Structure formats: C-alpha cells, structure tokens
Tab-separated table of C-alpha atoms in Angstrom:
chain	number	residue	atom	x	y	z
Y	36	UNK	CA	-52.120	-61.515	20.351
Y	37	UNK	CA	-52.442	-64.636	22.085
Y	38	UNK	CA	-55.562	-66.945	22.023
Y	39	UNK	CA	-58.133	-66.493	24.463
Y	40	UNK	CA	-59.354	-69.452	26.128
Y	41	UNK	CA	-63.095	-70.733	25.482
Y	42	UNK	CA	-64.734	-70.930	29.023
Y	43	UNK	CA	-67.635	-72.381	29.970
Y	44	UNK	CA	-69.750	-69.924	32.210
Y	45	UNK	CA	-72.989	-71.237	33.858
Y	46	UNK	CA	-75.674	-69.385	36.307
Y	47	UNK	CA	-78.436	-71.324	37.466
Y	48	UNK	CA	-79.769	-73.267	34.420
Y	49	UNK	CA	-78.528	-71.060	31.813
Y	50	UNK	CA	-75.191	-71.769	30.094
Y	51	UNK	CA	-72.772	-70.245	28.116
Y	52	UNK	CA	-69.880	-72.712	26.034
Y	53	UNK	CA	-67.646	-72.861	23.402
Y	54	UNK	CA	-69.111	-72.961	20.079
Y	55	UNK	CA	-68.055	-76.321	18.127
Y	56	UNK	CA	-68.248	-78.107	14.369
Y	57	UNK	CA	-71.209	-80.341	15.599
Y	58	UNK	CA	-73.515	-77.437	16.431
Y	59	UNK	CA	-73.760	-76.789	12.977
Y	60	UNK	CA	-76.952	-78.652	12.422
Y	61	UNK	CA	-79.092	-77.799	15.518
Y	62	UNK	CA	-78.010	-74.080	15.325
Y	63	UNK	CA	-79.291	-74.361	11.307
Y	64	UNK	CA	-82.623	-76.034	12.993
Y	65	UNK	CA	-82.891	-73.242	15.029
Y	66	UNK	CA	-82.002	-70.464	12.793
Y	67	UNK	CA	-84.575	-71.561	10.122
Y	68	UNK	CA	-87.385	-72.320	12.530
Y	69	UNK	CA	-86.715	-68.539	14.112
Y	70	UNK	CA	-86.376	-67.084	10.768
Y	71	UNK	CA	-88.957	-64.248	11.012
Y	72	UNK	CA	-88.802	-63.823	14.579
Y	73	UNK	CA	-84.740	-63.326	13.922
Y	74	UNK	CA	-84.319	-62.052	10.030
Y	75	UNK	CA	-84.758	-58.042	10.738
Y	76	UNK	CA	-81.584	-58.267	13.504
Y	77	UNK	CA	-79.322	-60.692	11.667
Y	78	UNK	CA	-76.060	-59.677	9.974
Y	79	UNK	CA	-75.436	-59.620	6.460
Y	80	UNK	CA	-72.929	-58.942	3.605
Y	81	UNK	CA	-73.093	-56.232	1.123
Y	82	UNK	CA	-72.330	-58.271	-1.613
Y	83	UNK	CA	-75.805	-60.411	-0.851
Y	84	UNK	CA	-75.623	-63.498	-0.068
Y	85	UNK	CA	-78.983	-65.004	2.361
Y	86	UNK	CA	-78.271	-68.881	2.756
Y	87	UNK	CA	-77.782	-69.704	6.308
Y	88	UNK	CA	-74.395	-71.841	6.506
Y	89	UNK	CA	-74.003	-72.445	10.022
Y	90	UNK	CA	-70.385	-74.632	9.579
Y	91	UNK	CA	-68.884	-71.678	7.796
Y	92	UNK	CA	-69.882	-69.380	10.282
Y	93	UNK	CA	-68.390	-71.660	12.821
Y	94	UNK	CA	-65.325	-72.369	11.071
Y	95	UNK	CA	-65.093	-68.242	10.964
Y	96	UNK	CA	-65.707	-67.789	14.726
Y	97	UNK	CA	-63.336	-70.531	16.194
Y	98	UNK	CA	-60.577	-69.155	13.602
Y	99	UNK	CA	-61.175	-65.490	14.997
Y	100	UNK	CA	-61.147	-67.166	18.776
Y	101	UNK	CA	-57.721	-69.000	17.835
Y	102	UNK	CA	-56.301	-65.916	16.568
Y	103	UNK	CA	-57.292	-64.576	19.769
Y	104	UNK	CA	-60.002	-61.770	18.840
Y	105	UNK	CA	-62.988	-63.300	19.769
Y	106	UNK	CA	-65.133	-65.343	22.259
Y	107	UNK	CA	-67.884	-67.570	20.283
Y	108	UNK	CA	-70.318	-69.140	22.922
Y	109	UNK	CA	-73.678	-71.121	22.052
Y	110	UNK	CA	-76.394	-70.677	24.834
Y	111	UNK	CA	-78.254	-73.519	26.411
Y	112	UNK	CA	-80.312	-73.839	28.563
Y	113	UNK	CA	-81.124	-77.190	31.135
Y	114	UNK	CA	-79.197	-78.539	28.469
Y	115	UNK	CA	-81.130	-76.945	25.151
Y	116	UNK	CA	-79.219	-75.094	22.244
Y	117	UNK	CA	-81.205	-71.925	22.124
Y	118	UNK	CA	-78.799	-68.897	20.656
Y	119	UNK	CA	-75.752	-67.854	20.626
Y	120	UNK	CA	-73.176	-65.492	22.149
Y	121	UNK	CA	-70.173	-63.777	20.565
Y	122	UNK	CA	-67.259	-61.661	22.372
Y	123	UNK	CA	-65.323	-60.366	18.917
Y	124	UNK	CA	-63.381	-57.308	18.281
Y	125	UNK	CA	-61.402	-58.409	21.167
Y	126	UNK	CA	-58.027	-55.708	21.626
Y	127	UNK	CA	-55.656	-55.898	24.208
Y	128	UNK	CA	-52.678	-53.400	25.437
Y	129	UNK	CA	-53.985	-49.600	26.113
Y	130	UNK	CA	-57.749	-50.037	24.330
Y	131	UNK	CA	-58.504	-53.590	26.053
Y	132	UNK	CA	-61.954	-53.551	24.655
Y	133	UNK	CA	-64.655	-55.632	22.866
Y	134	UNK	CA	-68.126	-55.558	21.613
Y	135	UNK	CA	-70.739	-58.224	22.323
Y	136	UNK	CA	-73.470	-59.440	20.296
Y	137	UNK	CA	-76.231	-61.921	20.609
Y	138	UNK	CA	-79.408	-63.906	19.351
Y	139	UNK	CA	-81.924	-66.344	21.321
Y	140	UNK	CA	-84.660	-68.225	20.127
Y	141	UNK	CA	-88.673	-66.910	20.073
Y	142	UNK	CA	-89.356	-69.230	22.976
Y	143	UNK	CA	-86.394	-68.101	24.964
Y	144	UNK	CA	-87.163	-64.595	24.664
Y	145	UNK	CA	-88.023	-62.609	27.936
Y	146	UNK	CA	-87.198	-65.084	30.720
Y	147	UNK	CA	-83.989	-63.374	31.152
Y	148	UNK	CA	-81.877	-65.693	29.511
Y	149	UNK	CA	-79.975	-62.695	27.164
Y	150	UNK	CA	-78.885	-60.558	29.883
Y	151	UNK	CA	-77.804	-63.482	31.999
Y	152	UNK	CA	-75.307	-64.432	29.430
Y	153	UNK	CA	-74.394	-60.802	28.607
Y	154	UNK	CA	-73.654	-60.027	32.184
Y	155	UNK	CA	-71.633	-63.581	32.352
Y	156	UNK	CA	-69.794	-62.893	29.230
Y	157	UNK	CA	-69.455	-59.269	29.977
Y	158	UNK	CA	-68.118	-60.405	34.045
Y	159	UNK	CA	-65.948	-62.969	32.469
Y	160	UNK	CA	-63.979	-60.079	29.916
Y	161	UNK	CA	-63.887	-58.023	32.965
Y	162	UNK	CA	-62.140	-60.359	35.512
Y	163	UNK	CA	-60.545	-62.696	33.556
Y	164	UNK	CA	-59.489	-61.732	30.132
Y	165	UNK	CA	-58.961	-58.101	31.970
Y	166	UNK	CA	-60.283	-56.230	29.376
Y	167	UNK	CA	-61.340	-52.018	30.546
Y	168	UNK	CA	-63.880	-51.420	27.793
Y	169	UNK	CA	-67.399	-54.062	26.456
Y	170	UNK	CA	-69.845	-52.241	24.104
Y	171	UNK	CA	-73.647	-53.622	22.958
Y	172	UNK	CA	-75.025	-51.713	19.859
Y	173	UNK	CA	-78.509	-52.300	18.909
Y	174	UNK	CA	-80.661	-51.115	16.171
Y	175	UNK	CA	-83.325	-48.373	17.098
Y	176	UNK	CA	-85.859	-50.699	16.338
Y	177	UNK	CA	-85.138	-53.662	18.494
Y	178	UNK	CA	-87.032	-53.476	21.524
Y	179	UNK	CA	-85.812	-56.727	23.487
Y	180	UNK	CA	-82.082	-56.057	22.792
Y	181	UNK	CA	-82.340	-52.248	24.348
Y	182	UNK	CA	-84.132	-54.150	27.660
Y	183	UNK	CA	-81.698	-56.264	28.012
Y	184	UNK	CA	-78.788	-53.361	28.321
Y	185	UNK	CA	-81.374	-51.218	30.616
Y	186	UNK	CA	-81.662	-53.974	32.872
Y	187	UNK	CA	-77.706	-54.556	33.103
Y	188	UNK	CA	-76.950	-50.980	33.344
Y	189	UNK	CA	-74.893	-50.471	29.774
Y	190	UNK	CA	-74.591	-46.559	29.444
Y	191	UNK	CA	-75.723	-45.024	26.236
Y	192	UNK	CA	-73.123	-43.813	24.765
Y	193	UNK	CA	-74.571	-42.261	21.128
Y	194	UNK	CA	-76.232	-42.864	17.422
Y	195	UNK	CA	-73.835	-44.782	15.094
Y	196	UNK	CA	-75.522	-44.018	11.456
Y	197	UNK	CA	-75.056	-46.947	8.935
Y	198	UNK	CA	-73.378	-48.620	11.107
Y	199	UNK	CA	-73.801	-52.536	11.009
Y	200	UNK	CA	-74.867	-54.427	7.773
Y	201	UNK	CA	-78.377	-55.580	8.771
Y	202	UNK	CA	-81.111	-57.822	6.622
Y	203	UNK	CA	-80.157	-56.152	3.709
Y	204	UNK	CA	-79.265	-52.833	4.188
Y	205	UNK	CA	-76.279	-50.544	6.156
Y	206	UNK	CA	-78.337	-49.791	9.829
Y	207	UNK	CA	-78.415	-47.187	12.299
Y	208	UNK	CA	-77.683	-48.363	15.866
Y	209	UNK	CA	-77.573	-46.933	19.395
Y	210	UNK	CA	-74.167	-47.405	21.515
Y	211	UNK	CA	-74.181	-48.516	24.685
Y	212	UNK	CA	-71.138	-49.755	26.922
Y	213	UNK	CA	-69.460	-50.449	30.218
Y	214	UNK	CA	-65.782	-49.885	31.591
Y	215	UNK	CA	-64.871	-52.555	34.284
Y	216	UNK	CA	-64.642	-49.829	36.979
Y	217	UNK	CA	-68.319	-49.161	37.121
Y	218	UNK	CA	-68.983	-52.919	37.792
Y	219	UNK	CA	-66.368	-53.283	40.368
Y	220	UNK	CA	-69.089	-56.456	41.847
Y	221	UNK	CA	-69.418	-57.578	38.420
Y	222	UNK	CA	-72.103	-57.006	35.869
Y	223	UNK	CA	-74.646	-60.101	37.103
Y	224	UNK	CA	-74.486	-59.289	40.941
Y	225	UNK	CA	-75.517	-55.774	40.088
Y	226	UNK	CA	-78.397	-56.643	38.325
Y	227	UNK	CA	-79.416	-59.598	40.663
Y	228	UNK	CA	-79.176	-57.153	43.751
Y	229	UNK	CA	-81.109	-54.213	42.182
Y	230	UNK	CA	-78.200	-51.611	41.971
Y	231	UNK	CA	-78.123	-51.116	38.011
Y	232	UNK	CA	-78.379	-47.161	37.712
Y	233	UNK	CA	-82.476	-46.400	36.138
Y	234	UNK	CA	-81.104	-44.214	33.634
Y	235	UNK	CA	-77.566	-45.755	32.523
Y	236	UNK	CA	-79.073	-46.871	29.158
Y	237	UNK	CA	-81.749	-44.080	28.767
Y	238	UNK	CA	-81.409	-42.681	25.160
Y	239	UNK	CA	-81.721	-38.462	24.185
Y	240	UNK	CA	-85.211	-38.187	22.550
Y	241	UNK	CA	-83.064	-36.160	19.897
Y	242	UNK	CA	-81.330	-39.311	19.149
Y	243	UNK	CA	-84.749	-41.311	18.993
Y	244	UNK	CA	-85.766	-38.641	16.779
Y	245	UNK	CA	-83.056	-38.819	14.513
Y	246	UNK	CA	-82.831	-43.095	14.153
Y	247	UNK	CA	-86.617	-42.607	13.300
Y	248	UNK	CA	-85.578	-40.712	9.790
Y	249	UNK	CA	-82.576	-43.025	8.581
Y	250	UNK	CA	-79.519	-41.494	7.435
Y	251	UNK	CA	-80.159	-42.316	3.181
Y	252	UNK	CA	-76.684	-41.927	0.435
Y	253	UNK	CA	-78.797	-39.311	-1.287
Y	254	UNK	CA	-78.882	-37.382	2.418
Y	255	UNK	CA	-75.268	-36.353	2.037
C-alpha cells in the first residue's frame, strides 16, 4: 500500500496539517489543560496505562501515515494548535474506506471548527485519495461529536456494542458514514449551502434505548 501524502487543507481561518515531532509539547499543553473537558472521549489501552505521551503518539501516527494507512492532521486555527485530526484505517482496492476521528480544545468547541475539518478531511479522501467509504463513530453520550455529523449529513448507520476502548472501559458507539456518491459537491459545500439531508444522522429511539443500558460481560 503506498504512502499517502500529508496535505495541508485550509478553509477560511481554520487549518488542517501534517502532524510533526515538534508538536509534541504544545499538543501535551493542550491535552493536560483540556483534561476534564476531553478525558470521558479519549482512547485508551486495556492493559492501563493514563500518562499522556504526546511524541509516542506522534511517532505512532506518522509511522501508520508512512505505511500508508493513515492521515494524522493537527488543527489550527489563525495560526493556534487547538486539536487534532486523524484519517486511519485507511484501505484501498474494492473496500477504499476509512474512519475519522477527532478532538478540539474547550475554547474551540461550537464555532464550527470540528465539522469544518471533518468535511475537509472527509472532501479530501473523497477526491483525492479516491476512497468510496469515511465512517465517524461516537459514543452515545457525546453530544458535540453527534452535532457535528448531523450538521455534515453522516448517515446513521447502527449501535456498535463495546466497541472502542474509552477512559477506561470497552464503549458503546453509534455508526455513522458517507460513500463519496452522496457528496458528489463535496462534503463542505453541502453543508455551507444548506443541502445536508435533516434526518441523515437521526438515530432509532430503540438504539438510544439500548446505548442507555450498556452491554456488561456478565450480560452474555
């Protein structure tokens, strides 16, 4: 699989780049100072494990990005470090698919930063990486991240139980996703000229229901 190359994607003020060894310390900064606004959606390892070590996460990413399976972008904006981006799971030939995830600071929150850089990320896998298939899942519980698909348009597409490793425990999350033929425009013209379908990301109340009573090891 050949290495995907590390654009830079920018839309108004808000910008999207390649990760890189010096962000280490200002993505720590911003980690730590986020910490309870961020701690209930990060990802972590079964094994334990809680110390934030922003270079070995980088050092992971760009190795995934040279091996061609991933797409790890910081976001700025007018110039600021304020989350981060990452395209990974990235398959080629007949699935041509990849999942996005995401993280912006407290302060960033709400002025429509995140789906700005999901729709450029998502328009960029689309047109230029030509990819068929990008999926979002989000946990039941986090509000901001299931605006941000409603407002792009991502269908729903079902309840994954225990599905991502989440501040401390395995997590139920809701699917959503978007094949490059519904977005023939792209992803961010769709959503900046009010044509994103109302009820692309609306979720079954049964499937509220059921994230609301967790899916437990002694349930089975």
């Amino acid at each position: 699989m050949p290495a995907a190359v590390l654009p830079t994607l920018r839309d108004g003020d808000v910008t999207l780049r390649p990760i890189r060894a010096r962000d280490a310390k200002p993505l720590e900064r911003a980690l730590l100072d986020n910490r309870t606004w961020l701690r209930r959606w990060e990802a972590t390892y079964p094994g334990g494990g809680g110390v934030i070590d922003a270079k070995a996460s980088i050092r992971n990413l760009t190795a995934h990005a040279r091996a061609g399976h991933g797409l790890p972008f910081v976001i700025e904006v007018d110039g600021e470090l304020i989350g981060q981006l990452n395209v990974s799971g990235i398959a080629y030939g007949s699935l041509s698919s990849a999942s996005i995830g995401y993280w912006v600071t407290r302060a960033a929150a709400g002025r429509g930063v995140t789906p700005t850089s999901v729709a450029l990320a998502t328009d960029y896998c689309f047109r230029t990486l030509r990819l068929h298939r990008m999926e979002v899942c989000i946990r039941p519980e986090n509000q901001p991240s299931l605006r941000v698909v409603e407002k792009l348009g991502f269908r729903y597409e079902g309840l994954r139980r225990r599905f991502i490793h989440i501040d401390g425990d395995w997590r139920d999350h809701f699917a959503f996703a978007l094949v490059a033929e519904e977005v023939p425009g792209g992803v961010l013209d769709r959503w900046r000229s009010g044509r994103v379908p109302e009820d692309a990301a609306r979720i079954p109340a049964e499937d509220r229901a059921a994230a609301a009573y967790p899916l437990r090891i002694a349930d089975r």
